[in-house]
Short mmCIF file of C-alpha atoms in Angstrom, two decimals:
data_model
loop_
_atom_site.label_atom_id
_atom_site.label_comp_id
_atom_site.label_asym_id
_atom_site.label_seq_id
_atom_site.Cartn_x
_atom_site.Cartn_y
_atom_site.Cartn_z
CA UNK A 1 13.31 -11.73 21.29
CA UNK A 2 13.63 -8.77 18.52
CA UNK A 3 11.46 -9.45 15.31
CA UNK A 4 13.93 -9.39 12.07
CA UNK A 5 13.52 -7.34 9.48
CA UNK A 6 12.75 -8.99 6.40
CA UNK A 7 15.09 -8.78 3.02
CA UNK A 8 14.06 -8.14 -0.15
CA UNK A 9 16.16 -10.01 -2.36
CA UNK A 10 18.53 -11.33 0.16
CA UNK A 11 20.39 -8.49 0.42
CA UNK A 12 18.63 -4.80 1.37
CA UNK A 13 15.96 -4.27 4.44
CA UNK A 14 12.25 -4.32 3.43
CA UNK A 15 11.48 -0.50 4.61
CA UNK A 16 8.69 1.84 4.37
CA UNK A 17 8.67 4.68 2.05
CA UNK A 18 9.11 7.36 4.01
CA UNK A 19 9.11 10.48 2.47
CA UNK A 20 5.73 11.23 0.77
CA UNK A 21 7.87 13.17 -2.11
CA UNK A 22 8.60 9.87 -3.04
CA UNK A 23 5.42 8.21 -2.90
CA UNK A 24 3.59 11.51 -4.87
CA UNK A 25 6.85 10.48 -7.50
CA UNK A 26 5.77 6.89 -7.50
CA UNK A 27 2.23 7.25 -7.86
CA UNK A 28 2.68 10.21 -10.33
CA UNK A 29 5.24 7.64 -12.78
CA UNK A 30 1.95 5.16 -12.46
CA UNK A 31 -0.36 7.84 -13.75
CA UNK A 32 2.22 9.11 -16.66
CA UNK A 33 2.36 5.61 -18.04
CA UNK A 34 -1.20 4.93 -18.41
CA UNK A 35 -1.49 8.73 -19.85
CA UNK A 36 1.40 7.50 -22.68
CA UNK A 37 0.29 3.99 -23.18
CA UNK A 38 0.11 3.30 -26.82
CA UNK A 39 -2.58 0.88 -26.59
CA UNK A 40 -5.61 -0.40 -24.68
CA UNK A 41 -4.06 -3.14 -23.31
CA UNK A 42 -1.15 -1.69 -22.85
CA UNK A 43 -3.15 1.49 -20.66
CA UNK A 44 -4.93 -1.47 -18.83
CA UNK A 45 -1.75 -2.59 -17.45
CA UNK A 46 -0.53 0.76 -16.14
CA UNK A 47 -4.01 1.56 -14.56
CA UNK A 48 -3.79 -2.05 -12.91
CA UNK A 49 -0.52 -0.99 -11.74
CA UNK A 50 -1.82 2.08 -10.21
CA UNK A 51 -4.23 0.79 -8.52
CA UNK A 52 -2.34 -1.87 -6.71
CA UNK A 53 0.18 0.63 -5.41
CA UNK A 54 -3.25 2.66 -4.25
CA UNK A 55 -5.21 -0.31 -2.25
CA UNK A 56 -1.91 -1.60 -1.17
CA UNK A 57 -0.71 1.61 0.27
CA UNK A 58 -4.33 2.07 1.61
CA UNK A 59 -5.18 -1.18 3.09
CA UNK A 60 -2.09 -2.43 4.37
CA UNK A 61 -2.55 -6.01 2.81
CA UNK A 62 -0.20 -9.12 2.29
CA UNK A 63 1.40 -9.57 -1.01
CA UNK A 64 -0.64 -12.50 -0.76
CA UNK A 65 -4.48 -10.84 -0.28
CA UNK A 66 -3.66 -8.48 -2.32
CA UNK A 67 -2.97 -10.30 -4.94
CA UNK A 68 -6.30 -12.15 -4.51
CA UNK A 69 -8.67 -9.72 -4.28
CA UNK A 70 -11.45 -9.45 -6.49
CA UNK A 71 -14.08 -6.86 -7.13
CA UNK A 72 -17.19 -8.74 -5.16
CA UNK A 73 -14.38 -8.24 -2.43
CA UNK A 74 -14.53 -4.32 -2.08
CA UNK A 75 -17.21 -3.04 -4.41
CA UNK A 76 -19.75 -2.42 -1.70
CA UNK A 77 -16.99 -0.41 0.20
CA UNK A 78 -16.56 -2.65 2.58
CA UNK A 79 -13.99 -5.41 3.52
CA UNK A 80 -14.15 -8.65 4.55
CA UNK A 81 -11.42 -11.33 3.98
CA UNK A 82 -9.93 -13.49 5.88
CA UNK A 83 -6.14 -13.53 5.61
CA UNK A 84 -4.10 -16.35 4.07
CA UNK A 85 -1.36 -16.50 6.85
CA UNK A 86 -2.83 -15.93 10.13
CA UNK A 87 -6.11 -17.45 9.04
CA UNK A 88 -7.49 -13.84 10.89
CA UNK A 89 -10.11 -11.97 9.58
CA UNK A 90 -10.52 -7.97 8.29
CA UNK A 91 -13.34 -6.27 8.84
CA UNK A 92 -13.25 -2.69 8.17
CA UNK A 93 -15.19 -0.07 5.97
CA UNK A 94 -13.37 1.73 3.20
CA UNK A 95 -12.27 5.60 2.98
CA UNK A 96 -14.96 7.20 0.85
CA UNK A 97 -12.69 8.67 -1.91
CA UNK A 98 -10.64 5.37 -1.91
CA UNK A 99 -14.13 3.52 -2.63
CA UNK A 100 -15.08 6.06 -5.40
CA UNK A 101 -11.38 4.96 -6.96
CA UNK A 102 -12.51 1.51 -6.53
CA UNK A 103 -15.57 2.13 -8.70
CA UNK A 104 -14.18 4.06 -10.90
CA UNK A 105 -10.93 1.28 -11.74
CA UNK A 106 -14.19 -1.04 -12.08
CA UNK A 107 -16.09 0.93 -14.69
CA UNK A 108 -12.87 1.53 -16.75
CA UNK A 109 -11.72 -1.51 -17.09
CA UNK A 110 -14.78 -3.32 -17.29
CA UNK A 111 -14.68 -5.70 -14.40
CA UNK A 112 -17.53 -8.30 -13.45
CA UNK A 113 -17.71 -9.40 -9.78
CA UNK A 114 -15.49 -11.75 -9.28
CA UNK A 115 -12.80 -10.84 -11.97
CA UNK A 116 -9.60 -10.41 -10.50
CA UNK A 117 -8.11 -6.40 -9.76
CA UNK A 118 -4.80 -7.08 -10.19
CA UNK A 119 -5.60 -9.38 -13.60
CA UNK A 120 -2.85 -11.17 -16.01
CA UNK A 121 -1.33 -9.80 -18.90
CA UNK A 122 -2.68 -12.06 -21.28
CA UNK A 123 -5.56 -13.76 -19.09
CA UNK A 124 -8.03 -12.13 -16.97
CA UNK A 125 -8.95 -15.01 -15.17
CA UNK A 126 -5.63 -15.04 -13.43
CA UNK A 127 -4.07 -13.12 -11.14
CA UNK A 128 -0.18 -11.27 -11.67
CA UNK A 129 2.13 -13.11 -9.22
CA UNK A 130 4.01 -11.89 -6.31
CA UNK A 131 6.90 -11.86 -8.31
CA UNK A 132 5.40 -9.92 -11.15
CA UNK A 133 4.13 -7.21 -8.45
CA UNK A 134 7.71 -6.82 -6.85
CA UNK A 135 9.52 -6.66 -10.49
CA UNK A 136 6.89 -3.71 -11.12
CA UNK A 137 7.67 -2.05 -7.92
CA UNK A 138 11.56 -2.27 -8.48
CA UNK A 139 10.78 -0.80 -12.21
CA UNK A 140 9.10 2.12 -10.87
CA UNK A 141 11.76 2.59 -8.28
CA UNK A 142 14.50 2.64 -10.48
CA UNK A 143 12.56 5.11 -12.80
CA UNK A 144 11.82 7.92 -9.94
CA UNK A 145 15.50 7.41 -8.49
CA UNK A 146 14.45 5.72 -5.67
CA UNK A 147 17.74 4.96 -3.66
CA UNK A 148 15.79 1.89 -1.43
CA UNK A 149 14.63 -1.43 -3.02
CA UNK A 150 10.64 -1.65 -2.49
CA UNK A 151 8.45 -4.82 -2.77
CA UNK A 152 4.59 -5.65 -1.96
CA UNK A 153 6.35 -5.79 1.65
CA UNK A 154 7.73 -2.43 1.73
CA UNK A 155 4.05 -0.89 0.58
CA UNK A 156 2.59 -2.58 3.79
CA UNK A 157 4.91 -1.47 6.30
CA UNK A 158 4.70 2.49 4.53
CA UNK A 159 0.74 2.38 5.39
CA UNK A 160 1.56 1.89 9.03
CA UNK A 161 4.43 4.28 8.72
CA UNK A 162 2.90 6.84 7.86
CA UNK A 163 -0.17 6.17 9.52
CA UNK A 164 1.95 6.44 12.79
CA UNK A 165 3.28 9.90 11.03
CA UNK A 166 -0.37 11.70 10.90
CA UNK A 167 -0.77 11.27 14.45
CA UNK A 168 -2.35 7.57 14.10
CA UNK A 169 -2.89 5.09 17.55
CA UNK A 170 -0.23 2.81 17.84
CA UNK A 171 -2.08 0.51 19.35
CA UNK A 172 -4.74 0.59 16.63
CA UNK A 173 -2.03 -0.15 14.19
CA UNK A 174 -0.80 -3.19 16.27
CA UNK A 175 -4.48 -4.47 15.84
CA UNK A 176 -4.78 -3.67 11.95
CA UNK A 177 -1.81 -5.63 11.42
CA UNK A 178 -2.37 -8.58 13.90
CA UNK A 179 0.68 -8.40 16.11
CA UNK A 180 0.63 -9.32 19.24
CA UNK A 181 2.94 -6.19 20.90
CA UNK A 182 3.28 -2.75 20.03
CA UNK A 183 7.34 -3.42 20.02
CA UNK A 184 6.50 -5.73 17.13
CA UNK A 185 5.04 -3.22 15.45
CA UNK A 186 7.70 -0.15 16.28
CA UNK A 187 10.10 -2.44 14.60
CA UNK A 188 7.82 -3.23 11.74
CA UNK A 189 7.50 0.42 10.56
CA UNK A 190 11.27 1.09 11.33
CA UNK A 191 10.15 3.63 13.36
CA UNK A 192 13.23 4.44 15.07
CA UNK A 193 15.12 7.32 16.42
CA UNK A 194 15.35 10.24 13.57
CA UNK A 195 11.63 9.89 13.66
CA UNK A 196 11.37 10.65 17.32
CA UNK A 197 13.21 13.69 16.83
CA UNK A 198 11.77 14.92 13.99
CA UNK A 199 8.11 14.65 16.13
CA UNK A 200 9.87 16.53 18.92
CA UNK A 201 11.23 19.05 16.72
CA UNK A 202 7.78 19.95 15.39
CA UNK A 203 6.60 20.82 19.07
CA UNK A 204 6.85 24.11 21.04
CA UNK A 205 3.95 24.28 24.11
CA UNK A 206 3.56 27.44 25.49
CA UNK A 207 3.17 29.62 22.84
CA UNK A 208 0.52 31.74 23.36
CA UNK A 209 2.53 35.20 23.01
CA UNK A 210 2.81 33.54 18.91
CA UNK A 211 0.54 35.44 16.79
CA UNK A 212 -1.93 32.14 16.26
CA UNK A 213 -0.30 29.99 19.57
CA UNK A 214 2.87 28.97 17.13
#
């Protein structure tokens, strides 16, 4: 049986971001607002913002983790949750430079160990809401000219996408998100067709009479 792909508000496919122009545009319209921010708070918002696009895109987490996560939870550069839907646990160690970003979101913002990353507007001691992540998302989206609809959803499925791009395992991938096939997780990514050939494109073997082998 094929797994369906999920909708984000009943209507368009929950995809991966693709093309990394538009991530670098995403992540860039993050950085701009916190640059412009008019006031602390205001600035504390955008970096929180920034920084969920950055672990999400990083980690490959449920909306639901996520969301959850507080500093005790990654501030040693390590990772170990156990996941809300599959009752499964990660286990992994961090990227260096993505653990330095970690520390650094900590010291700015002035976070204590179990405060909350992804912290309410006017509460700390909560944590924003699904819903408030995926209206940020869309915000940003419409801003850079996005022409998809992007959620929480869309962020997880772009880590495997592209992870899959850089020459990552499949099979790896199948593991880091807890399927059970690698079909399941071909269909996941929407890695379909267009992206075999542009793979195959990228190849030439026997191409040693190119100055370099290309």
């Amino acid at each position: 049986m094929s797994r369906r792909v999920k909708r984000f508000g009943g209507q368009q496919a929950t995809v991966p971001i693709k093309n990394k122009r538009d991530l670098d545009a995403m992540m860039n319209y993050f950085l701009v607002q916190r640059e412009k921010a008019c006031s602390p708070i205001k600035r504390a918002q955008a970096d929180r913002n920034w920084f969920m696009v950055l672990i999400a895109l990083n980690t490959a987490f449920r909306a639901e983790d996520l969301l959850q996560l507080r500093v005790v939870d990654l501030e040693d550069g390590y990772v170990h949750i156990k996941e809300a839907k599959t009752g499964k646990m990660q286990n992994f160690r961090l990227n260096k430079y993505l653990h330095q970003d970690i520390k650094d979101y900590i010291e700015r913002n002035e976070l204590t160990r179990y405060d909350y990353f992804f912290f309410g507007q006017k509460n700390r001691n909560f944590a924003i809401t699904r819903t408030q992540a995926n209206r940020i998302l869309k915000r940003a989206g419409k801003e850079i000219g996005l022409k998809q609809e992007i959620s929480m959803h869309s962020l997880r499925k772009t880590f495997g996408y592209h992870y899959i791009l850089n020459g990552g395992n499949i099979l790896t991938l199948m593991k880091m998100y807890n399927h059970d096939e690698t079909s399941t997780t071909e269909i996941y990514i929407c890695w379909g067709k267009d992206d075999a050939e542009n793979d195959r494109e990228g190849v030439y073997l026997g191409a040693a009479h190119r100055k370099g082998g290309k």
